[in-house]
Short mmCIF file of N, CA, C and O in Angstrom, two decimals:
data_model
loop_
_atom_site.label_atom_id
_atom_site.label_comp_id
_atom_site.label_asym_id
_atom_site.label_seq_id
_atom_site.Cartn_x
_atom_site.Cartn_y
_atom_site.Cartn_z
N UNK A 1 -24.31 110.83 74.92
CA UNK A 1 -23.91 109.50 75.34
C UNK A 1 -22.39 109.45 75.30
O UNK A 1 -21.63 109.72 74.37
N UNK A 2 -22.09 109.01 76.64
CA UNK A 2 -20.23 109.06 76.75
C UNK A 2 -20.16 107.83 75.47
O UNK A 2 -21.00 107.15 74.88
N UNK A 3 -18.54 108.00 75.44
CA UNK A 3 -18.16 106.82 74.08
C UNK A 3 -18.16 105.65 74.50
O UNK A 3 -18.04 104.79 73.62
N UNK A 4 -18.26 105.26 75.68
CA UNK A 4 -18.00 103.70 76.47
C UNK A 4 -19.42 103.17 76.28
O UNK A 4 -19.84 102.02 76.11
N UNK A 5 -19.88 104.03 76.34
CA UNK A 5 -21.73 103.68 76.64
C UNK A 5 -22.64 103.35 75.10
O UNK A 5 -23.67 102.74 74.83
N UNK A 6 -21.89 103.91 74.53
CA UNK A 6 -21.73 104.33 72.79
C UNK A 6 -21.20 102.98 72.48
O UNK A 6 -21.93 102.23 71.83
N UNK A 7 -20.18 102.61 72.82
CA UNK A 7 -19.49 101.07 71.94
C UNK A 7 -20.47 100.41 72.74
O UNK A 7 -21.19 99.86 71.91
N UNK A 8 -20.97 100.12 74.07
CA UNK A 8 -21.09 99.15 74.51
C UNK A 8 -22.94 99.10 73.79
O UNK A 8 -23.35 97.94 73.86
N UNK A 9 -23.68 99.77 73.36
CA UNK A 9 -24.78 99.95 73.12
C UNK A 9 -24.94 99.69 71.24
O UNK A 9 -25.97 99.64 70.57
N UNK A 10 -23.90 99.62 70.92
CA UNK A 10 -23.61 99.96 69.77
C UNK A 10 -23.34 97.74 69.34
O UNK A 10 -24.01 96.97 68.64
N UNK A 11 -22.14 97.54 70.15
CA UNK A 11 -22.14 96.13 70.29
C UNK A 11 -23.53 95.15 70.63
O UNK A 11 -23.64 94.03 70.13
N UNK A 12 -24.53 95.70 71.50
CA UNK A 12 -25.78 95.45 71.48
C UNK A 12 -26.82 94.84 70.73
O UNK A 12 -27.57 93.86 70.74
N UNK A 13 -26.45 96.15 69.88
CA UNK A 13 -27.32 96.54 69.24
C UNK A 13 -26.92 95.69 67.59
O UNK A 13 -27.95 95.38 66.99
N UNK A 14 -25.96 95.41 67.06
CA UNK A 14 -25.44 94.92 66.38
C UNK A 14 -25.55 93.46 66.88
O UNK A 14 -26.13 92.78 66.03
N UNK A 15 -25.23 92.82 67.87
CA UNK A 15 -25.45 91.31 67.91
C UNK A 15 -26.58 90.62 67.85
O UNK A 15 -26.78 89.64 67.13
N UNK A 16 -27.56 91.27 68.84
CA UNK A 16 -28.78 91.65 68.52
C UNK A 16 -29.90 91.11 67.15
O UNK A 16 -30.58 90.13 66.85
N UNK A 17 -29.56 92.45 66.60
CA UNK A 17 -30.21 92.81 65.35
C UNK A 17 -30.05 91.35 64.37
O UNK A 17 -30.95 90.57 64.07
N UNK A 18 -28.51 91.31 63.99
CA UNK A 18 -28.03 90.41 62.97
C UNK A 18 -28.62 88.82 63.53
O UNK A 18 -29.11 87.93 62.83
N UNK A 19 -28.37 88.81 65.14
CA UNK A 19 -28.91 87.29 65.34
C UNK A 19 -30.55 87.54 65.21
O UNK A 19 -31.09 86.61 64.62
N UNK A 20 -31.48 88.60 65.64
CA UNK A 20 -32.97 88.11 65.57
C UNK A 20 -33.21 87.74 63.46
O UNK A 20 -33.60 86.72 62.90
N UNK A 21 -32.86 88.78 63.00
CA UNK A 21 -33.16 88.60 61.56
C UNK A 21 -32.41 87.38 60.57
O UNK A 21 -32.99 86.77 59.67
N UNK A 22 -30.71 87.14 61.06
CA UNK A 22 -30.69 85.99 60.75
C UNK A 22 -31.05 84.79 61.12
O UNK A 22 -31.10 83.83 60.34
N UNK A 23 -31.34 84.75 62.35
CA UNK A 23 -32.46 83.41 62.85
C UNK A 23 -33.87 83.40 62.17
O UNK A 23 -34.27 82.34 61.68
N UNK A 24 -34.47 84.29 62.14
CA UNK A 24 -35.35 83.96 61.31
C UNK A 24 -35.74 83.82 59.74
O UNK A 24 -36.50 83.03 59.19
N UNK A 25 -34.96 84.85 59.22
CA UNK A 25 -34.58 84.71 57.78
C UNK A 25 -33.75 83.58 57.42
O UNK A 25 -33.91 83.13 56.28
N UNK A 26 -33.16 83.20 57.94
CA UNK A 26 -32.49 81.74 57.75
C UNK A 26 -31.53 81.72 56.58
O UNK A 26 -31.61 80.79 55.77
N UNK A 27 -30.56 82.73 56.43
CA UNK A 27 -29.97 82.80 55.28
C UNK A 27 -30.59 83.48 53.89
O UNK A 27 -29.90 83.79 52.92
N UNK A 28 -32.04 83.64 54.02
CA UNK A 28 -32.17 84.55 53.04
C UNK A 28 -31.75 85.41 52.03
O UNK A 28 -31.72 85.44 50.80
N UNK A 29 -31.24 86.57 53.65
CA UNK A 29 -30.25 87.87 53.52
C UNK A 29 -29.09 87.89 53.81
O UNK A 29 -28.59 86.92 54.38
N UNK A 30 -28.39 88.97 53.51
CA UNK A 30 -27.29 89.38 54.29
C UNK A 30 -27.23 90.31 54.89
O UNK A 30 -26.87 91.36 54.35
N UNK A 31 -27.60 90.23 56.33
CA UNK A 31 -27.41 91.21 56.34
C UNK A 31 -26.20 92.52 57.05
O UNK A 31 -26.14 92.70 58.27
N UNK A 32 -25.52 93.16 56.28
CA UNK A 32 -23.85 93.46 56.80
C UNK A 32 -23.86 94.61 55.62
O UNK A 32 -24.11 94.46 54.43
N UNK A 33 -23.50 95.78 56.33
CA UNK A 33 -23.28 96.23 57.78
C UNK A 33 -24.54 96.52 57.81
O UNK A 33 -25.48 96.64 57.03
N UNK A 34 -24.20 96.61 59.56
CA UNK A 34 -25.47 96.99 60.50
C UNK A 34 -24.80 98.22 61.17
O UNK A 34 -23.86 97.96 61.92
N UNK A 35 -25.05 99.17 61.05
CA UNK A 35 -24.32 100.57 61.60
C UNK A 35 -25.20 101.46 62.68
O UNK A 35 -26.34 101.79 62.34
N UNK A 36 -24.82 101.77 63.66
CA UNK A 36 -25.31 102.28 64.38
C UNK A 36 -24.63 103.68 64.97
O UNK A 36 -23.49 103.65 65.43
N UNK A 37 -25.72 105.39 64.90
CA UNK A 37 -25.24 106.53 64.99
C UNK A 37 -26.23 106.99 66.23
O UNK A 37 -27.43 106.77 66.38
N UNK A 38 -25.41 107.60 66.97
CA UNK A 38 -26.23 108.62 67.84
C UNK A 38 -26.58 109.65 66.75
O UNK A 38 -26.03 109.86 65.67
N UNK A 39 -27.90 110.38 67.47
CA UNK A 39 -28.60 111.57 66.80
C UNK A 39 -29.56 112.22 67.74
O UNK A 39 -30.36 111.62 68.47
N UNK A 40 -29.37 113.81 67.63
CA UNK A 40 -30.18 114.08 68.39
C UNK A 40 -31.69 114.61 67.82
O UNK A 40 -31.71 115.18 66.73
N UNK A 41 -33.04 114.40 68.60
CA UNK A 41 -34.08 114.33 68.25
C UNK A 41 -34.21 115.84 68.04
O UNK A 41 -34.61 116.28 69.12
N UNK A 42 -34.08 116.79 67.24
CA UNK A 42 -34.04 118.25 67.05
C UNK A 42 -35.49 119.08 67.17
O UNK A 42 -35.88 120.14 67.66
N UNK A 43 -36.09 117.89 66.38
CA UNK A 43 -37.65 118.34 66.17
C UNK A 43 -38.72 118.09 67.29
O UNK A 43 -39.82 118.65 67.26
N UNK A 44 -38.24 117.03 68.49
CA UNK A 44 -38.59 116.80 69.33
C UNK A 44 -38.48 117.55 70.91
O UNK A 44 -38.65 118.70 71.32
N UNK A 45 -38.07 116.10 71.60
CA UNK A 45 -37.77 116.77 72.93
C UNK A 45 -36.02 116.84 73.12
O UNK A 45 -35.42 116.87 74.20
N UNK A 46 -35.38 116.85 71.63
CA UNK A 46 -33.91 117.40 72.11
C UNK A 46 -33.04 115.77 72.48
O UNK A 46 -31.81 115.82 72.56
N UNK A 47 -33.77 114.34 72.69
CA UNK A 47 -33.36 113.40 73.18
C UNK A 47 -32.48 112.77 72.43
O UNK A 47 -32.61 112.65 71.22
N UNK A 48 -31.52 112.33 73.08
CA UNK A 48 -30.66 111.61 71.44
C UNK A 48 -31.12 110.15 71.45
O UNK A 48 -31.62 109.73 72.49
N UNK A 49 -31.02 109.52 70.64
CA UNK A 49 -31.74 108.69 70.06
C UNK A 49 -30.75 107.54 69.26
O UNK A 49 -29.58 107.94 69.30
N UNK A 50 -30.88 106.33 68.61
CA UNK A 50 -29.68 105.28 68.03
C UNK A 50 -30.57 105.06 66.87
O UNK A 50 -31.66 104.49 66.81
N UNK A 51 -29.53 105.91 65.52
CA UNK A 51 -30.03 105.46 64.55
C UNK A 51 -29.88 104.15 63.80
O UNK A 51 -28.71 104.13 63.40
N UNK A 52 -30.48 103.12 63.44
CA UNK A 52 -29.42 102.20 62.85
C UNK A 52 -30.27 101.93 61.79
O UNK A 52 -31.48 101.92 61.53
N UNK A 53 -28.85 101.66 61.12
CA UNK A 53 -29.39 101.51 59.55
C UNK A 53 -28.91 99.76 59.24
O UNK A 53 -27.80 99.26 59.45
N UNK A 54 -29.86 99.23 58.80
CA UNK A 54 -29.28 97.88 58.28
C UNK A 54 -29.29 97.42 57.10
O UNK A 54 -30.42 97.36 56.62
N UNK A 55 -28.59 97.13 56.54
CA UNK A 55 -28.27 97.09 55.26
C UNK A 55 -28.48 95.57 54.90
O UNK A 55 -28.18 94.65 55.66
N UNK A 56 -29.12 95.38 53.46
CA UNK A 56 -29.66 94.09 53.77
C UNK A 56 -28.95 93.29 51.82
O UNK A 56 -29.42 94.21 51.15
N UNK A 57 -28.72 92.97 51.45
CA UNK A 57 -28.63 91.79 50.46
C UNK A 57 -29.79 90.64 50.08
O UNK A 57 -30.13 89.92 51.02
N UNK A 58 -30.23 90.46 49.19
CA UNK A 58 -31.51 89.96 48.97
C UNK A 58 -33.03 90.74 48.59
O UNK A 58 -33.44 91.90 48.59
N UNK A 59 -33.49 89.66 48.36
CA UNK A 59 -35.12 89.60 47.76
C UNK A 59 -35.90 90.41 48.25
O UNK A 59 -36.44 89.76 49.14
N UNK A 60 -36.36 91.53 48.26
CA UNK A 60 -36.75 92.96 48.88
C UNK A 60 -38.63 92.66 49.29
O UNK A 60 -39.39 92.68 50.26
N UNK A 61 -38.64 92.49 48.33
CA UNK A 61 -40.23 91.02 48.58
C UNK A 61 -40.54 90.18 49.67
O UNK A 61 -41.59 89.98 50.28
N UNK A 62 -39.28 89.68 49.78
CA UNK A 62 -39.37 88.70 50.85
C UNK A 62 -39.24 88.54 52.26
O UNK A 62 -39.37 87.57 53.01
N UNK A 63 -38.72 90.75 52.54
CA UNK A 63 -38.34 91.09 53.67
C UNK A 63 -40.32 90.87 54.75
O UNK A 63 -41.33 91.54 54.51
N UNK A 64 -40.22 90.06 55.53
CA UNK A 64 -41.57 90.51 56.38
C UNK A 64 -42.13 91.42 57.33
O UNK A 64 -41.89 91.30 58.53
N UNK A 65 -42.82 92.27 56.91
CA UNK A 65 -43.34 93.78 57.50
C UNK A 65 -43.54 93.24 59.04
O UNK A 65 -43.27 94.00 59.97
N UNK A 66 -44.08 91.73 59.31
CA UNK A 66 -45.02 91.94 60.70
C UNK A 66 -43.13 91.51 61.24
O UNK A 66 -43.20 91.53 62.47
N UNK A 67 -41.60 91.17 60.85
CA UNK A 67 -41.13 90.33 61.13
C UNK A 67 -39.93 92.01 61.51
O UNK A 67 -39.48 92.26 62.63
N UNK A 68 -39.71 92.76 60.41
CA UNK A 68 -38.83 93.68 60.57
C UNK A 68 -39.65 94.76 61.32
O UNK A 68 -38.90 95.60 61.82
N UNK A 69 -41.05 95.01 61.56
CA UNK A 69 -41.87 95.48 62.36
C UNK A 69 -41.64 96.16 63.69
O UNK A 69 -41.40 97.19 64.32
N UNK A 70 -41.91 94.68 63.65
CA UNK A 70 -41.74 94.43 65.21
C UNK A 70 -40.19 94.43 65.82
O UNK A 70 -40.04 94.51 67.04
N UNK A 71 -39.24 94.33 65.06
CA UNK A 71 -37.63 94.27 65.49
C UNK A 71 -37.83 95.61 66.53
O UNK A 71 -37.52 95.46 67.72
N UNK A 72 -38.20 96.56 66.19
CA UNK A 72 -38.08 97.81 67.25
C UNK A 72 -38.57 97.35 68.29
O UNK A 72 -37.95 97.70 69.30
N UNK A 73 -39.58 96.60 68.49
CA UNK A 73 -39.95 96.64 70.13
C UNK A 73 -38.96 95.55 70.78
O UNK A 73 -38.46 95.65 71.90
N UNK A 74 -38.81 94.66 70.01
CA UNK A 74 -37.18 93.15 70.90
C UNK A 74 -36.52 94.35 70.74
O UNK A 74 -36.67 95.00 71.77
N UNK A 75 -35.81 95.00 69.86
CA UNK A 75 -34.30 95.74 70.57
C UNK A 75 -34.90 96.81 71.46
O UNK A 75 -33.99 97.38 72.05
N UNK A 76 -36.04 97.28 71.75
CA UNK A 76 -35.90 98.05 72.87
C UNK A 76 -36.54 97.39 74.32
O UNK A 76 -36.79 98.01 75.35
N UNK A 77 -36.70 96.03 74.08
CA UNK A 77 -36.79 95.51 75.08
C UNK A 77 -35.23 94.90 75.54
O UNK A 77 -34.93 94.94 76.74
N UNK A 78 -34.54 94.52 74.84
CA UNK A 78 -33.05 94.05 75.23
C UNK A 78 -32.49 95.30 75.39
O UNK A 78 -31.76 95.34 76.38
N UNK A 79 -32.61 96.78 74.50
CA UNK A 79 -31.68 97.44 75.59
C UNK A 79 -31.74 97.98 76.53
O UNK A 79 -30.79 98.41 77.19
N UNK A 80 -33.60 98.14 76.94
CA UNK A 80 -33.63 98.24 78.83
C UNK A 80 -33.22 96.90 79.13
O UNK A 80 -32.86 96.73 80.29
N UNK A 81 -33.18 96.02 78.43
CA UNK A 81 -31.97 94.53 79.77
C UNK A 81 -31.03 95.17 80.18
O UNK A 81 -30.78 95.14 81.38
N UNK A 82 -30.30 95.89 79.34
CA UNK A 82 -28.76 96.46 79.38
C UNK A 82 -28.39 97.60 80.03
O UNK A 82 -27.25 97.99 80.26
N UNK A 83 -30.27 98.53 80.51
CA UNK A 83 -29.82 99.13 81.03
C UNK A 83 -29.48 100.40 79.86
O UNK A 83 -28.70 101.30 80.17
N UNK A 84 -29.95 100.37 78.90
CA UNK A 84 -29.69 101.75 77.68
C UNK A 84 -30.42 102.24 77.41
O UNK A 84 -31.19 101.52 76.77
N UNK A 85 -30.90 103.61 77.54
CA UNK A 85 -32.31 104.08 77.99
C UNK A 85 -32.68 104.77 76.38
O UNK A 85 -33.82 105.16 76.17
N UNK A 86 -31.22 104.92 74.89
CA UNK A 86 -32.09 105.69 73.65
C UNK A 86 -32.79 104.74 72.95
O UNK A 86 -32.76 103.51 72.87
N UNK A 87 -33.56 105.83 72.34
CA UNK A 87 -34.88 104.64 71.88
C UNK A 87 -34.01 104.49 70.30
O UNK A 87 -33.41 105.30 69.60
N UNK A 88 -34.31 103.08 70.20
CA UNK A 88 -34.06 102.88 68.50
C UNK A 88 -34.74 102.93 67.09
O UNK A 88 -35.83 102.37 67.00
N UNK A 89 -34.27 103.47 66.09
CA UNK A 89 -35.01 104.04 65.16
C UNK A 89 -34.16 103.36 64.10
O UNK A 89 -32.94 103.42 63.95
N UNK A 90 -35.19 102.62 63.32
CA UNK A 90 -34.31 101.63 62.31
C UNK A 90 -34.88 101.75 60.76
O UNK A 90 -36.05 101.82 60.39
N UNK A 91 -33.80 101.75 60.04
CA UNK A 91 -33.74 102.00 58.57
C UNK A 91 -33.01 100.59 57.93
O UNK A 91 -32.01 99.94 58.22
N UNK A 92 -34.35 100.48 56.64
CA UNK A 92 -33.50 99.11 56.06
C UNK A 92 -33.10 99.75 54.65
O UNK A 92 -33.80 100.51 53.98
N UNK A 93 -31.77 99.26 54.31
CA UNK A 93 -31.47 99.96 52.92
C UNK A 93 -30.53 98.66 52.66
O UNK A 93 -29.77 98.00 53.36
N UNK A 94 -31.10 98.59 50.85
CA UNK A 94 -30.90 97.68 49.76
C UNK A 94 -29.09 97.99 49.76
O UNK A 94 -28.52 99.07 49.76
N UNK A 95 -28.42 96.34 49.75
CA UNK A 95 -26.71 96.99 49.55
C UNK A 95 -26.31 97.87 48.55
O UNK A 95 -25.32 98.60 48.66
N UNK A 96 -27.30 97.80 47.24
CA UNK A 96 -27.04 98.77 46.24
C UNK A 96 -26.92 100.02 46.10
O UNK A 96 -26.29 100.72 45.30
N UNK A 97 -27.97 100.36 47.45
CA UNK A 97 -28.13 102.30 47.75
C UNK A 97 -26.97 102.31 49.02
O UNK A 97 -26.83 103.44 49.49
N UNK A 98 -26.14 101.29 49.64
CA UNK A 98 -25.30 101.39 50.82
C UNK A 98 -23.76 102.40 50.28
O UNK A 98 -23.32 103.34 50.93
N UNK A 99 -23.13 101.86 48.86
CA UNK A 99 -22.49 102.43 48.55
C UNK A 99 -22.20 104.14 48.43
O UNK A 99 -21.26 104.87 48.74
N UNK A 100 -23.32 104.30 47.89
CA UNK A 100 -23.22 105.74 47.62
C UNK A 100 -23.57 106.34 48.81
O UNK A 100 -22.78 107.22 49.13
N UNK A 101 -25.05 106.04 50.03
CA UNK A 101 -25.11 106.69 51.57
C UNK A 101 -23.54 107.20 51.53
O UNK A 101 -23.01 108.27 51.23
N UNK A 102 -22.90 105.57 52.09
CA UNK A 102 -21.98 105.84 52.92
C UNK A 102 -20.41 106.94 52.07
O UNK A 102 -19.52 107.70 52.46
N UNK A 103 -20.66 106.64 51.43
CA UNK A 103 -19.80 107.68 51.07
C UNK A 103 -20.37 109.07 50.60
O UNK A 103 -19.70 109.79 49.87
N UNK A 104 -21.79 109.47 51.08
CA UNK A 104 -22.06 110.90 51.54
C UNK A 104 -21.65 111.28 53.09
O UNK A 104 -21.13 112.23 53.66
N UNK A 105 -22.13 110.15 53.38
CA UNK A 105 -21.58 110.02 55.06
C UNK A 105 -20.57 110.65 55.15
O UNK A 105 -20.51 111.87 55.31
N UNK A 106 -19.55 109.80 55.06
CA UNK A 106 -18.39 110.11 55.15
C UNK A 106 -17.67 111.22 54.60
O UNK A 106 -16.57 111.47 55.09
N UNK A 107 -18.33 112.31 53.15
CA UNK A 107 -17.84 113.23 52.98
C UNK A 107 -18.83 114.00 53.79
O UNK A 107 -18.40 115.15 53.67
N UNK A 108 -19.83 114.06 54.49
CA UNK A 108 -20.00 115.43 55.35
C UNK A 108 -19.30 114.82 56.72
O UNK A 108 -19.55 115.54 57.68
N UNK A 109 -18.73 114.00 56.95
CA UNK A 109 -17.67 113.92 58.18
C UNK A 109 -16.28 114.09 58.02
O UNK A 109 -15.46 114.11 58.94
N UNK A 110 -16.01 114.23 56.70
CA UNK A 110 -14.96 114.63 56.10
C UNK A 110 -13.93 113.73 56.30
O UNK A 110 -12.84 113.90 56.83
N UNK A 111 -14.46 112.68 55.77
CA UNK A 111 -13.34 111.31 56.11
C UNK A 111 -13.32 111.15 54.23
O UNK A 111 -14.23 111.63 53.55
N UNK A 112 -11.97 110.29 53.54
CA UNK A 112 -12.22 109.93 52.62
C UNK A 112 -13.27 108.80 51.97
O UNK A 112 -13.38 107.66 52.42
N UNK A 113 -13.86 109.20 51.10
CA UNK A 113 -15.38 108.16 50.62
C UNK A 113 -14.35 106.80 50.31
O UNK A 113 -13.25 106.74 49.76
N UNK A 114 -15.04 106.00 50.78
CA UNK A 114 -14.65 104.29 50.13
C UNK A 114 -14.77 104.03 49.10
O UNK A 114 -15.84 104.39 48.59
N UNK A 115 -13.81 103.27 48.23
CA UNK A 115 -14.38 102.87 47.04
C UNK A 115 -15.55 101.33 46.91
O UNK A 115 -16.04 101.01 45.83
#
């Protein structure tokens, strides 16, 4: 995926996400950041694919299976609106485990870890 196609899918996918779950959660959560990575499907057919991980604040109980479920099929119905043909593959992680991910992340990309 060129990088234009990348921000613009990426912006999407992020406005998206944060408005279906905060409209319905209604303040519940928080949920921030919402990060989104290309990846390619290795084990598959080779396809690259949009990982996104959303990171959530709040009552882990109270997240709804039929509600975060179903989020995969609305964002892959809005991003054929747009015209973005990778399929999305979504991960919810507690802000508490966000710290440490992202600063594995970032040391196998070899950027400095955040404090």
């Amino acid at each position: 995926m060129k990088q234009a196609d990348f921000d613009f899918a990426e912006k999407v996918v992020t406005r998206f996400v944060k408005a279906d779950l905060d409209g319905y959660f209604k303040g519940a959560f928080v949920f921030d950041p919402i990060r989104v990575e290309t990846q390619i499907d290795y084990w598959g057919d080779g396809e690259e694919y949009l990982e996104i991980i959303i990171v959530f604040d709040g009552d882990q109980k109270l997240l709804s299976p039929r509600r975060t479920g179903g989020l995969t099929s609305r964002l892959r119905d809005k991003l054929e609106d747009e015209d973005i043909t990778a399929f999305p593959v979504l991960r919810f992680m507690e802000k508490s485990e966000w710290m440490g991910y992202e600063r594995a992340l970032n040391k196998a990309k070899g950027k400095v870890a955040t404090a």
